[in-house]
Amino acid sequence: MGEPIEIKGVRDGLLVVMPTECEWSEAVARLLKRIDSQPAFFKGAGVFLKVGGRVVHRTEIHALQKQLAFRGVTLKAVLSESRLTSGAAKMLGLDTELGEPLQREPEELEPIPSEEIGSPGVLVRHTLRSGRTVRHEGHVVVIGDVNPGAEIIAGGDVVVWGRLRGVVHAGANGDEGAIVCALELAPTQLRIAGYIAVSPQDGPREFRPEMASIKNGRIVAEPWG
Amino acid sequence: MSARVITITSGKGGVGKTTATANIGVALAALGHRVACIDADIGLRNLDVVMGLENRIVYDLVDVVEGRCKLRQAMIKDKRLPELYLIPAAQTRDKTAVSPTDMVRITDKLREDFDFILIDSPAGIERGFRNAVAPADEVVIITNPEVSAVRDADRIIGLIEAEEKGPAMLIINRVKPEMVRRGEMLTVDDVVDVLAIKLLGIVPEDEAVLTSSNRGTPAAMDEHSKAGQAFRNIGRRLTGEDVPFMSLDGGGSILQRFFRMIGGS
């Protein structure tokens, strides 16, 4: 059923073009069938998977990665037009482009000198709706709202340029110096390191930017800025 | 001229997806548009009952997918409105009988012959939902002014944004003006504030909706029903008309009431 899966040799391995017209599970089944029909050809190969615009979740990529590893095939990269799929691949430590790093001139990447070194984090530039989660070992900055049912877990600080109404955990690795800032701080639950607090139920109030931190063994919120 | 495929979904069950699909279908058909309604809730079909077409079902969506009949044979023509058709769901199978690809294929076949294709999505975020959303050009989210329904609607909007299905539109169904006034129910503003998408309609709670659903005569056919009027307004807004939101307490539009509140207090 369906057209055969396109497989091309590229410099560092095989480029596999996943069919786009069928379900992901069927595409995977077809690929594995193909590999099983020529095991000697595929064994030891590195595969660059081209998935088009389809949204493939992290668990799906991970499952395929394991199935390929079982057959002696290494998944090297997932090439996708979807930001979400690329993000999922990156989370698994996979490349998202064909490996051509040697062609790039290293001189071009010379860093811009800076006086401040800062510390790493992620920037999320959209509203986090219910059911979405952001986890990062560094800081998390959201430009947009964090709605009830959304969750942020950060090793460092959390800054929300918007309304924070979901669950937030700063200093998740135990850093009691971590802070949480939001233009409107009304989280369902706020955690810093090992401390947990809920928003006070004091009815409608005027919101202003606030910053939460641990002071004298409890979480307190103070005007920010 | 190709049809607009609009999927009606909610996440939470029981908020009024099927009723809304039937009523929007009726409203658009009454405006003279050619409308096909597809019930994508395989295994728990309802749209046929609400539209009063249950006793005329011979073939269903799964029969079309599995090639037991032609698409035309599964389309039931509404006798009251000449340009309204229904493709019913199968009652005996489950969601896996249809794939997202099947839905795209079927809607693509219908596009040439219709102005609107409305898809009634099942509750949840699993296969049935993905089937319903796969062919959509536009998505209408139904919610009630209740915290749990709004939470689920928010989740669904997130999923739709992730699928890059374009901006979703919102209908707030079963608003009880007295309860809002007493501060016992979320207001329209509260809901729009969280969901932050375009508001397509506000439908008041109306017992006539229940009785008309049971009778198989969607409220939009009833000139005297307030909910029916709200659905007719939604139909007009979908066609690009600028219709002010109905006042739910008798006088003026919501916008006017808002001005009074500012000026008078």
PDB file of C-alpha atoms in Angstrom, chain B:
ATOM      1  CA  MET B   1     -16.220  28.511  -5.515  1.00  0.00           C
ATOM      2  CA  SER B   2     -14.903  26.129  -2.890  1.00  0.00           C
ATOM      3  CA  ALA B   3     -16.508  25.454   0.478  1.00  0.00           C
ATOM      4  CA  ARG B   4     -15.175  26.621   3.822  1.00  0.00           C
ATOM      5  CA  VAL B   5     -14.667  23.638   6.090  1.00  0.00           C
ATOM      6  CA  ILE B   6     -15.498  24.615   9.673  1.00  0.00           C
ATOM      7  CA  THR B   7     -15.005  22.199  12.547  1.00  0.00           C
ATOM      8  CA  ILE B   8     -16.998  22.692  15.735  1.00  0.00           C
ATOM      9  CA  THR B   9     -15.254  21.340  18.814  1.00  0.00           C
ATOM     10  CA  SER B  10     -14.921  21.910  22.567  1.00  0.00           C
ATOM     11  CA  GLY B  11     -12.733  19.424  24.416  1.00  0.00           C
ATOM     12  CA  LYS B  12     -15.285  18.950  27.173  1.00  0.00           C
ATOM     13  CA  GLY B  13     -18.416  16.983  26.455  1.00  0.00           C
ATOM     14  CA  GLY B  14     -21.942  18.255  26.898  1.00  0.00           C
ATOM     15  CA  VAL B  15     -21.300  21.929  26.210  1.00  0.00           C
ATOM     16  CA  GLY B  16     -23.431  21.971  23.068  1.00  0.00           C
ATOM     17  CA  LYS B  17     -21.266  21.091  20.054  1.00  0.00           C
ATOM     18  CA  THR B  18     -23.922  19.063  18.305  1.00  0.00           C
ATOM     19  CA  THR B  19     -26.686  21.560  19.002  1.00  0.00           C
ATOM     20  CA  ALA B  20     -24.441  24.352  17.744  1.00  0.00           C
ATOM     21  CA  THR B  21     -23.521  22.435  14.581  1.00  0.00           C
ATOM     22  CA  ALA B  22     -27.180  21.757  13.770  1.00  0.00           C
ATOM     23  CA  ASN B  23     -28.203  25.337  14.473  1.00  0.00           C
ATOM     24  CA  ILE B  24     -25.357  26.973  12.577  1.00  0.00           C
ATOM     25  CA  GLY B  25     -26.107  24.624   9.681  1.00  0.00           C
ATOM     26  CA  VAL B  26     -29.751  25.674   9.718  1.00  0.00           C
ATOM     27  CA  ALA B  27     -28.835  29.355  10.052  1.00  0.00           C
ATOM     28  CA  LEU B  28     -26.455  29.265   7.086  1.00  0.00           C
ATOM     29  CA  ALA B  29     -28.856  27.238   4.942  1.00  0.00           C
ATOM     30  CA  ALA B  30     -31.667  29.694   5.774  1.00  0.00           C
ATOM     31  CA  LEU B  31     -29.442  32.464   4.430  1.00  0.00           C
ATOM     32  CA  GLY B  32     -29.370  30.541   1.152  1.00  0.00           C
ATOM     33  CA  HIS B  33     -25.967  28.889   1.453  1.00  0.00           C
ATOM     34  CA  ARG B  34     -25.348  25.293   0.478  1.00  0.00           C
ATOM     35  CA  VAL B  35     -24.406  23.500   3.692  1.00  0.00           C
ATOM     36  CA  ALA B  36     -23.209  19.971   4.460  1.00  0.00           C
ATOM     37  CA  CYS B  37     -23.023  18.862   8.099  1.00  0.00           C
ATOM     38  CA  ILE B  38     -20.803  15.898   8.892  1.00  0.00           C
ATOM     39  CA  ASP B  39     -21.133  14.017  12.164  1.00  0.00           C
ATOM     40  CA  ALA B  40     -17.600  12.924  13.063  1.00  0.00           C
ATOM     41  CA  ASP B  41     -18.636  11.375  16.368  1.00  0.00           C
ATOM     42  CA  ILE B  42     -18.403   7.776  15.173  1.00  0.00           C
ATOM     43  CA  GLY B  43     -20.035   5.397  17.619  1.00  0.00           C
ATOM     44  CA  LEU B  44     -22.024   8.069  19.447  1.00  0.00           C
ATOM     45  CA  ARG B  45     -23.961   9.750  16.704  1.00  0.00           C
ATOM     46  CA  ASN B  46     -26.340  12.530  17.676  1.00  0.00           C
ATOM     47  CA  LEU B  47     -26.407  15.146  14.981  1.00  0.00           C
ATOM     48  CA  ASP B  48     -29.035  13.242  12.990  1.00  0.00           C
ATOM     49  CA  VAL B  49     -31.352  13.230  16.026  1.00  0.00           C
ATOM     50  CA  VAL B  50     -30.922  16.945  16.718  1.00  0.00           C
ATOM     51  CA  MET B  51     -31.525  17.722  13.049  1.00  0.00           C
ATOM     52  CA  GLY B  52     -34.554  15.417  12.984  1.00  0.00           C
ATOM     53  CA  LEU B  53     -33.165  13.220  10.201  1.00  0.00           C
ATOM     54  CA  GLU B  54     -32.541  10.019  12.155  1.00  0.00           C
ATOM     55  CA  ASN B  55     -35.264   7.983  10.472  1.00  0.00           C
ATOM     56  CA  ARG B  56     -33.873   8.635   7.003  1.00  0.00           C
ATOM     57  CA  ILE B  57     -30.387   7.202   7.522  1.00  0.00           C
ATOM     58  CA  VAL B  58     -29.471   4.399   5.135  1.00  0.00           C
ATOM     59  CA  TYR B  59     -25.702   4.809   4.757  1.00  0.00           C
ATOM     60  CA  ASP B  60     -23.212   6.622   6.989  1.00  0.00           C
ATOM     61  CA  LEU B  61     -19.715   8.089   7.032  1.00  0.00           C
ATOM     62  CA  VAL B  62     -18.027   4.724   7.664  1.00  0.00           C
ATOM     63  CA  ASP B  63     -19.900   3.188   4.711  1.00  0.00           C
ATOM     64  CA  VAL B  64     -18.439   5.951   2.533  1.00  0.00           C
ATOM     65  CA  VAL B  65     -14.914   5.459   3.913  1.00  0.00           C
ATOM     66  CA  GLU B  66     -15.063   1.709   3.441  1.00  0.00           C
ATOM     67  CA  GLY B  67     -16.520   1.982  -0.041  1.00  0.00           C
ATOM     68  CA  ARG B  68     -19.912   0.397   0.601  1.00  0.00           C
ATOM     69  CA  CYS B  69     -21.715   3.373  -0.924  1.00  0.00           C
ATOM     70  CA  LYS B  70     -21.117   6.520  -2.921  1.00  0.00           C
ATOM     71  CA  LEU B  71     -20.717   9.779  -1.028  1.00  0.00           C
ATOM     72  CA  ARG B  72     -24.014  11.054  -2.515  1.00  0.00           C
ATOM     73  CA  GLN B  73     -25.888   8.055  -1.125  1.00  0.00           C
ATOM     74  CA  ALA B  74     -24.875   8.867   2.439  1.00  0.00           C
ATOM     75  CA  MET B  75     -26.013  12.482   2.165  1.00  0.00           C
ATOM     76  CA  ILE B  76     -29.417  13.120   3.687  1.00  0.00           C
ATOM     77  CA  LYS B  77     -31.250  16.144   2.347  1.00  0.00           C
ATOM     78  CA  ASP B  78     -33.182  18.214   4.829  1.00  0.00           C
ATOM     79  CA  LYS B  79     -36.741  18.660   3.571  1.00  0.00           C
ATOM     80  CA  ARG B  80     -37.315  21.963   5.367  1.00  0.00           C
ATOM     81  CA  LEU B  81     -34.250  23.718   3.945  1.00  0.00           C
ATOM     82  CA  PRO B  82     -33.386  22.702   0.396  1.00  0.00           C
ATOM     83  CA  GLU B  83     -29.653  23.391   0.665  1.00  0.00           C
ATOM     84  CA  LEU B  84     -28.970  21.554   3.920  1.00  0.00           C
ATOM     85  CA  TYR B  85     -27.456  18.065   3.938  1.00  0.00           C
ATOM     86  CA  LEU B  86     -26.245  15.700   6.652  1.00  0.00           C
ATOM     87  CA  ILE B  87     -23.682  12.923   6.497  1.00  0.00           C
ATOM     88  CA  PRO B  88     -24.391  10.880   9.613  1.00  0.00           C
ATOM     89  CA  ALA B  89     -21.881   9.024  11.757  1.00  0.00           C
ATOM     90  CA  ALA B  90     -21.981   5.260  12.178  1.00  0.00           C
ATOM     91  CA  GLN B  91     -23.529   4.116  15.416  1.00  0.00           C
ATOM     92  CA  THR B  92     -21.961   0.674  15.503  1.00  0.00           C
ATOM     93  CA  ARG B  93     -18.276   1.389  15.007  1.00  0.00           C
ATOM     94  CA  ASP B  94     -15.648   3.480  16.792  1.00  0.00           C
ATOM     95  CA  LYS B  95     -13.362   6.396  15.980  1.00  0.00           C
ATOM     96  CA  THR B  96     -10.645   4.220  14.443  1.00  0.00           C
ATOM     97  CA  ALA B  97     -12.960   3.310  11.542  1.00  0.00           C
ATOM     98  CA  VAL B  98     -12.071   6.708  10.027  1.00  0.00           C
ATOM     99  CA  SER B  99      -8.640   8.335   9.669  1.00  0.00           C
ATOM    100  CA  PRO B 100      -7.742  12.019   9.365  1.00  0.00           C
ATOM    101  CA  THR B 101      -6.754  11.311   5.744  1.00  0.00           C
ATOM    102  CA  ASP B 102     -10.230   9.891   5.036  1.00  0.00           C
ATOM    103  CA  MET B 103     -11.797  13.067   6.404  1.00  0.00           C
ATOM    104  CA  VAL B 104      -9.631  15.254   4.194  1.00  0.00           C
ATOM    105  CA  ARG B 105     -10.492  13.128   1.165  1.00  0.00           C
ATOM    106  CA  ILE B 106     -14.250  13.267   1.824  1.00  0.00           C
ATOM    107  CA  THR B 107     -14.363  17.004   2.466  1.00  0.00           C
ATOM    108  CA  ASP B 108     -12.264  17.638  -0.631  1.00  0.00           C
ATOM    109  CA  LYS B 109     -14.885  15.791  -2.701  1.00  0.00           C
ATOM    110  CA  LEU B 110     -17.645  17.933  -1.199  1.00  0.00           C
ATOM    111  CA  ARG B 111     -15.885  21.284  -1.497  1.00  0.00           C
ATOM    112  CA  GLU B 112     -17.011  22.028  -5.055  1.00  0.00           C
ATOM    113  CA  ASP B 113     -20.699  21.482  -4.326  1.00  0.00           C
ATOM    114  CA  PHE B 114     -21.074  23.447  -1.100  1.00  0.00           C
ATOM    115  CA  ASP B 115     -20.454  26.837   0.469  1.00  0.00           C
ATOM    116  CA  PHE B 116     -19.992  25.489   3.999  1.00  0.00           C
ATOM    117  CA  ILE B 117     -19.021  22.095   5.362  1.00  0.00           C
ATOM    118  CA  LEU B 118     -19.605  21.881   9.119  1.00  0.00           C
ATOM    119  CA  ILE B 119     -17.967  19.075  11.061  1.00  0.00           C
ATOM    120  CA  ASP B 120     -19.335  18.103  14.465  1.00  0.00           C
ATOM    121  CA  SER B 121     -16.369  16.909  16.509  1.00  0.00           C
ATOM    122  CA  PRO B 122     -16.586  14.380  19.323  1.00  0.00           C
ATOM    123  CA  ALA B 123     -15.452  15.419  22.824  1.00  0.00           C
ATOM    124  CA  GLY B 124     -11.896  14.718  23.884  1.00  0.00           C
ATOM    125  CA  ILE B 125      -8.510  15.231  22.293  1.00  0.00           C
ATOM    126  CA  GLU B 126      -7.948  11.783  20.808  1.00  0.00           C
ATOM    127  CA  ARG B 127      -8.475  10.208  17.407  1.00  0.00           C
ATOM    128  CA  GLY B 128     -12.026  11.454  16.908  1.00  0.00           C
ATOM    129  CA  PHE B 129     -10.959  15.039  17.550  1.00  0.00           C
ATOM    130  CA  ARG B 130      -8.003  14.687  15.183  1.00  0.00           C
ATOM    131  CA  ASN B 131     -10.305  13.269  12.507  1.00  0.00           C
ATOM    132  CA  ALA B 132     -12.630  16.230  12.874  1.00  0.00           C
ATOM    133  CA  VAL B 133      -9.897  18.861  12.827  1.00  0.00           C
ATOM    134  CA  ALA B 134      -7.731  17.403  10.026  1.00  0.00           C
ATOM    135  CA  PRO B 135      -9.742  18.863   7.120  1.00  0.00           C
ATOM    136  CA  ALA B 136     -10.693  22.142   8.856  1.00  0.00           C
ATOM    137  CA  ASP B 137     -10.040  25.545   7.326  1.00  0.00           C
ATOM    138  CA  GLU B 138     -11.492  27.201  10.411  1.00  0.00           C
ATOM    139  CA  VAL B 139     -12.273  25.977  13.894  1.00  0.00           C
ATOM    140  CA  VAL B 140     -15.108  27.099  16.152  1.00  0.00           C
ATOM    141  CA  ILE B 141     -14.672  26.377  19.851  1.00  0.00           C
ATOM    142  CA  ILE B 142     -17.791  25.989  21.987  1.00  0.00           C
ATOM    143  CA  THR B 143     -17.583  26.535  25.688  1.00  0.00           C
ATOM    144  CA  ASN B 144     -19.857  27.208  28.637  1.00  0.00           C
ATOM    145  CA  PRO B 145     -19.191  29.909  31.223  1.00  0.00           C
ATOM    146  CA  GLU B 146     -17.775  27.300  33.598  1.00  0.00           C
ATOM    147  CA  VAL B 147     -14.205  26.964  34.794  1.00  0.00           C
ATOM    148  CA  SER B 148     -13.792  23.339  33.687  1.00  0.00           C
ATOM    149  CA  ALA B 149     -15.222  23.929  30.204  1.00  0.00           C
ATOM    150  CA  VAL B 150     -13.019  26.992  29.719  1.00  0.00           C
ATOM    151  CA  ARG B 151      -9.965  25.024  30.841  1.00  0.00           C
ATOM    152  CA  ASP B 152     -10.651  22.325  28.253  1.00  0.00           C
ATOM    153  CA  ALA B 153     -11.376  24.902  25.560  1.00  0.00           C
ATOM    154  CA  ASP B 154      -8.010  26.489  26.305  1.00  0.00           C
ATOM    155  CA  ARG B 155      -6.277  23.125  25.910  1.00  0.00           C
ATOM    156  CA  ILE B 156      -8.037  22.542  22.594  1.00  0.00           C
ATOM    157  CA  ILE B 157      -7.093  26.006  21.320  1.00  0.00           C
ATOM    158  CA  GLY B 158      -3.466  25.200  22.180  1.00  0.00           C
ATOM    159  CA  LEU B 159      -3.656  21.961  20.189  1.00  0.00           C
ATOM    160  CA  ILE B 160      -5.239  23.711  17.234  1.00  0.00           C
ATOM    161  CA  GLU B 161      -2.572  26.405  17.283  1.00  0.00           C
ATOM    162  CA  ALA B 162       0.065  23.662  17.348  1.00  0.00           C
ATOM    163  CA  GLU B 163      -1.529  22.108  14.234  1.00  0.00           C
ATOM    164  CA  GLU B 164      -1.393  25.562  12.653  1.00  0.00           C
ATOM    165  CA  LYS B 165      -5.105  25.493  11.850  1.00  0.00           C
ATOM    166  CA  GLY B 166      -5.480  29.258  11.917  1.00  0.00           C
ATOM    167  CA  PRO B 167      -7.113  31.391  14.581  1.00  0.00           C
ATOM    168  CA  ALA B 168      -9.996  29.658  16.308  1.00  0.00           C
ATOM    169  CA  MET B 169     -13.309  31.423  16.960  1.00  0.00           C
ATOM    170  CA  LEU B 170     -15.304  31.195  20.169  1.00  0.00           C
ATOM    171  CA  ILE B 171     -18.960  30.601  20.974  1.00  0.00           C
ATOM    172  CA  ILE B 172     -19.994  30.880  24.609  1.00  0.00           C
ATOM    173  CA  ASN B 173     -23.061  28.711  25.040  1.00  0.00           C
ATOM    174  CA  ARG B 174     -25.627  28.539  27.863  1.00  0.00           C
ATOM    175  CA  VAL B 175     -24.990  31.918  29.395  1.00  0.00           C
ATOM    176  CA  LYS B 176     -27.474  32.613  32.190  1.00  0.00           C
ATOM    177  CA  PRO B 177     -27.796  36.387  32.504  1.00  0.00           C
ATOM    178  CA  GLU B 178     -29.328  36.305  36.008  1.00  0.00           C
ATOM    179  CA  MET B 179     -26.458  34.218  37.343  1.00  0.00           C
ATOM    180  CA  VAL B 180     -23.874  36.453  35.708  1.00  0.00           C
ATOM    181  CA  ARG B 181     -25.589  39.481  37.229  1.00  0.00           C
ATOM    182  CA  ARG B 182     -25.488  37.884  40.663  1.00  0.00           C
ATOM    183  CA  GLY B 183     -21.772  37.163  40.154  1.00  0.00           C
ATOM    184  CA  GLU B 184     -22.337  33.400  40.313  1.00  0.00           C
ATOM    185  CA  MET B 185     -21.199  32.616  36.791  1.00  0.00           C
ATOM    186  CA  LEU B 186     -18.165  33.560  34.741  1.00  0.00           C
ATOM    187  CA  THR B 187     -18.938  36.548  32.567  1.00  0.00           C
ATOM    188  CA  VAL B 188     -18.363  36.674  28.826  1.00  0.00           C
ATOM    189  CA  ASP B 189     -15.437  38.995  29.527  1.00  0.00           C
ATOM    190  CA  ASP B 190     -13.897  36.502  31.985  1.00  0.00           C
ATOM    191  CA  VAL B 191     -14.004  33.767  29.364  1.00  0.00           C
ATOM    192  CA  VAL B 192     -12.679  35.898  26.515  1.00  0.00           C
ATOM    193  CA  ASP B 193      -9.982  37.202  28.842  1.00  0.00           C
ATOM    194  CA  VAL B 194      -8.523  33.719  29.376  1.00  0.00           C
ATOM    195  CA  LEU B 195      -9.042  32.265  25.914  1.00  0.00           C
ATOM    196  CA  ALA B 196      -8.054  35.411  24.006  1.00  0.00           C
ATOM    197  CA  ILE B 197      -9.586  34.413  20.659  1.00  0.00           C
ATOM    198  CA  LYS B 198     -12.186  36.074  18.458  1.00  0.00           C
ATOM    199  CA  LEU B 199     -15.714  35.914  19.861  1.00  0.00           C
ATOM    200  CA  LEU B 200     -18.183  34.592  17.302  1.00  0.00           C
ATOM    201  CA  GLY B 201     -21.304  34.402  19.442  1.00  0.00           C
ATOM    202  CA  ILE B 202     -22.961  34.386  22.846  1.00  0.00           C
ATOM    203  CA  VAL B 203     -25.873  31.995  23.211  1.00  0.00           C
ATOM    204  CA  PRO B 204     -28.197  32.368  26.202  1.00  0.00           C
ATOM    205  CA  GLU B 205     -29.492  29.381  28.117  1.00  0.00           C
ATOM    206  CA  ASP B 206     -32.872  28.602  26.594  1.00  0.00           C
ATOM    207  CA  GLU B 207     -35.145  25.714  27.457  1.00  0.00           C
ATOM    208  CA  ALA B 208     -36.485  25.838  23.928  1.00  0.00           C
ATOM    209  CA  VAL B 209     -33.122  24.484  22.737  1.00  0.00           C
ATOM    210  CA  LEU B 210     -33.650  21.294  24.700  1.00  0.00           C
ATOM    211  CA  THR B 211     -37.213  20.764  23.532  1.00  0.00           C
ATOM    212  CA  SER B 212     -36.345  21.601  19.946  1.00  0.00           C
ATOM    213  CA  SER B 213     -33.377  19.206  20.012  1.00  0.00           C
ATOM    214  CA  ASN B 214     -35.643  16.462  21.250  1.00  0.00           C
ATOM    215  CA  ARG B 215     -38.163  17.234  18.507  1.00  0.00           C
ATOM    216  CA  GLY B 216     -35.449  17.398  15.843  1.00  0.00           C
ATOM    217  CA  THR B 217     -36.266  20.995  14.937  1.00  0.00           C
ATOM    218  CA  PRO B 218     -33.164  23.106  15.649  1.00  0.00           C
ATOM    219  CA  ALA B 219     -33.942  26.294  17.589  1.00  0.00           C
ATOM    220  CA  ALA B 220     -32.570  28.415  14.741  1.00  0.00           C
ATOM    221  CA  MET B 221     -35.785  27.521  12.861  1.00  0.00           C
ATOM    222  CA  ASP B 222     -37.843  29.096  15.646  1.00  0.00           C
ATOM    223  CA  GLU B 223     -38.347  32.827  15.168  1.00  0.00           C
ATOM    224  CA  HIS B 224     -39.177  33.338  18.840  1.00  0.00           C
ATOM    225  CA  SER B 225     -36.252  31.528  20.452  1.00  0.00           C
ATOM    226  CA  LYS B 226     -33.514  33.753  21.867  1.00  0.00           C
ATOM    227  CA  ALA B 227     -30.926  31.007  21.444  1.00  0.00           C
ATOM    228  CA  GLY B 228     -32.180  30.496  17.901  1.00  0.00           C
ATOM    229  CA  GLN B 229     -31.664  34.201  17.236  1.00  0.00           C
ATOM    230  CA  ALA B 230     -28.134  33.944  18.664  1.00  0.00           C
ATOM    231  CA  PHE B 231     -27.349  31.076  16.272  1.00  0.00           C
ATOM    232  CA  ARG B 232     -28.834  32.972  13.313  1.00  0.00           C
ATOM    233  CA  ASN B 233     -26.540  35.875  14.237  1.00  0.00           C
ATOM    234  CA  ILE B 234     -23.577  33.496  14.338  1.00  0.00           C
ATOM    235  CA  GLY B 235     -24.484  32.298  10.840  1.00  0.00           C
ATOM    236  CA  ARG B 236     -24.493  35.893   9.593  1.00  0.00           C
ATOM    237  CA  ARG B 237     -21.174  36.658  11.293  1.00  0.00           C
ATOM    238  CA  LEU B 238     -19.624  33.614   9.620  1.00  0.00           C
ATOM    239  CA  THR B 239     -20.599  35.045   6.258  1.00  0.00           C
ATOM    240  CA  GLY B 240     -18.766  38.238   7.116  1.00  0.00           C
ATOM    241  CA  GLU B 241     -21.657  40.383   8.277  1.00  0.00           C
ATOM    242  CA  ASP B 242     -21.035  42.654  11.242  1.00  0.00           C
ATOM    243  CA  VAL B 243     -23.849  41.782  13.652  1.00  0.00           C
ATOM    244  CA  PRO B 244     -23.788  43.345  17.139  1.00  0.00           C
ATOM    245  CA  PHE B 245     -23.901  40.943  20.065  1.00  0.00           C
ATOM    246  CA  MET B 246     -27.382  40.471  21.504  1.00  0.00           C
ATOM    247  CA  SER B 247     -28.155  41.894  24.878  1.00  0.00           C
ATOM    248  CA  LEU B 248     -29.027  39.120  27.274  1.00  0.00           C
ATOM    249  CA  ASP B 249     -31.159  41.234  29.567  1.00  0.00           C
ATOM    250  CA  GLY B 250     -33.608  42.827  27.197  1.00  0.00           C
ATOM    251  CA  GLY B 251     -32.229  46.269  26.313  1.00  0.00           C
ATOM    252  CA  GLY B 252     -29.493  47.305  23.919  1.00  0.00           C
ATOM    253  CA  SER B 253     -26.362  45.443  22.911  1.00  0.00           C
ATOM    254  CA  ILE B 254     -23.631  44.385  25.323  1.00  0.00           C
ATOM    255  CA  LEU B 255     -21.505  47.224  24.092  1.00  0.00           C
ATOM    256  CA  GLN B 256     -24.202  49.768  24.923  1.00  0.00           C
ATOM    257  CA  ARG B 257     -24.665  48.306  28.363  1.00  0.00           C
ATOM    258  CA  PHE B 258     -20.974  48.631  28.895  1.00  0.00           C
ATOM    259  CA  PHE B 259     -21.112  52.335  28.085  1.00  0.00           C
ATOM    260  CA  ARG B 260     -24.014  52.807  30.469  1.00  0.00           C
ATOM    261  CA  MET B 261     -22.057  51.138  33.215  1.00  0.00           C
ATOM    262  CA  ILE B 262     -19.130  53.472  32.724  1.00  0.00           C
ATOM    263  CA  GLY B 263     -21.277  56.572  32.439  1.00  0.00           C
ATOM    264  CA  GLY B 264     -23.760  55.803  35.183  1.00  0.00           C
ATOM    265  CA  SER B 265     -21.763  54.432  38.075  1.00  0.00           C
TER     266      SER B 265
END
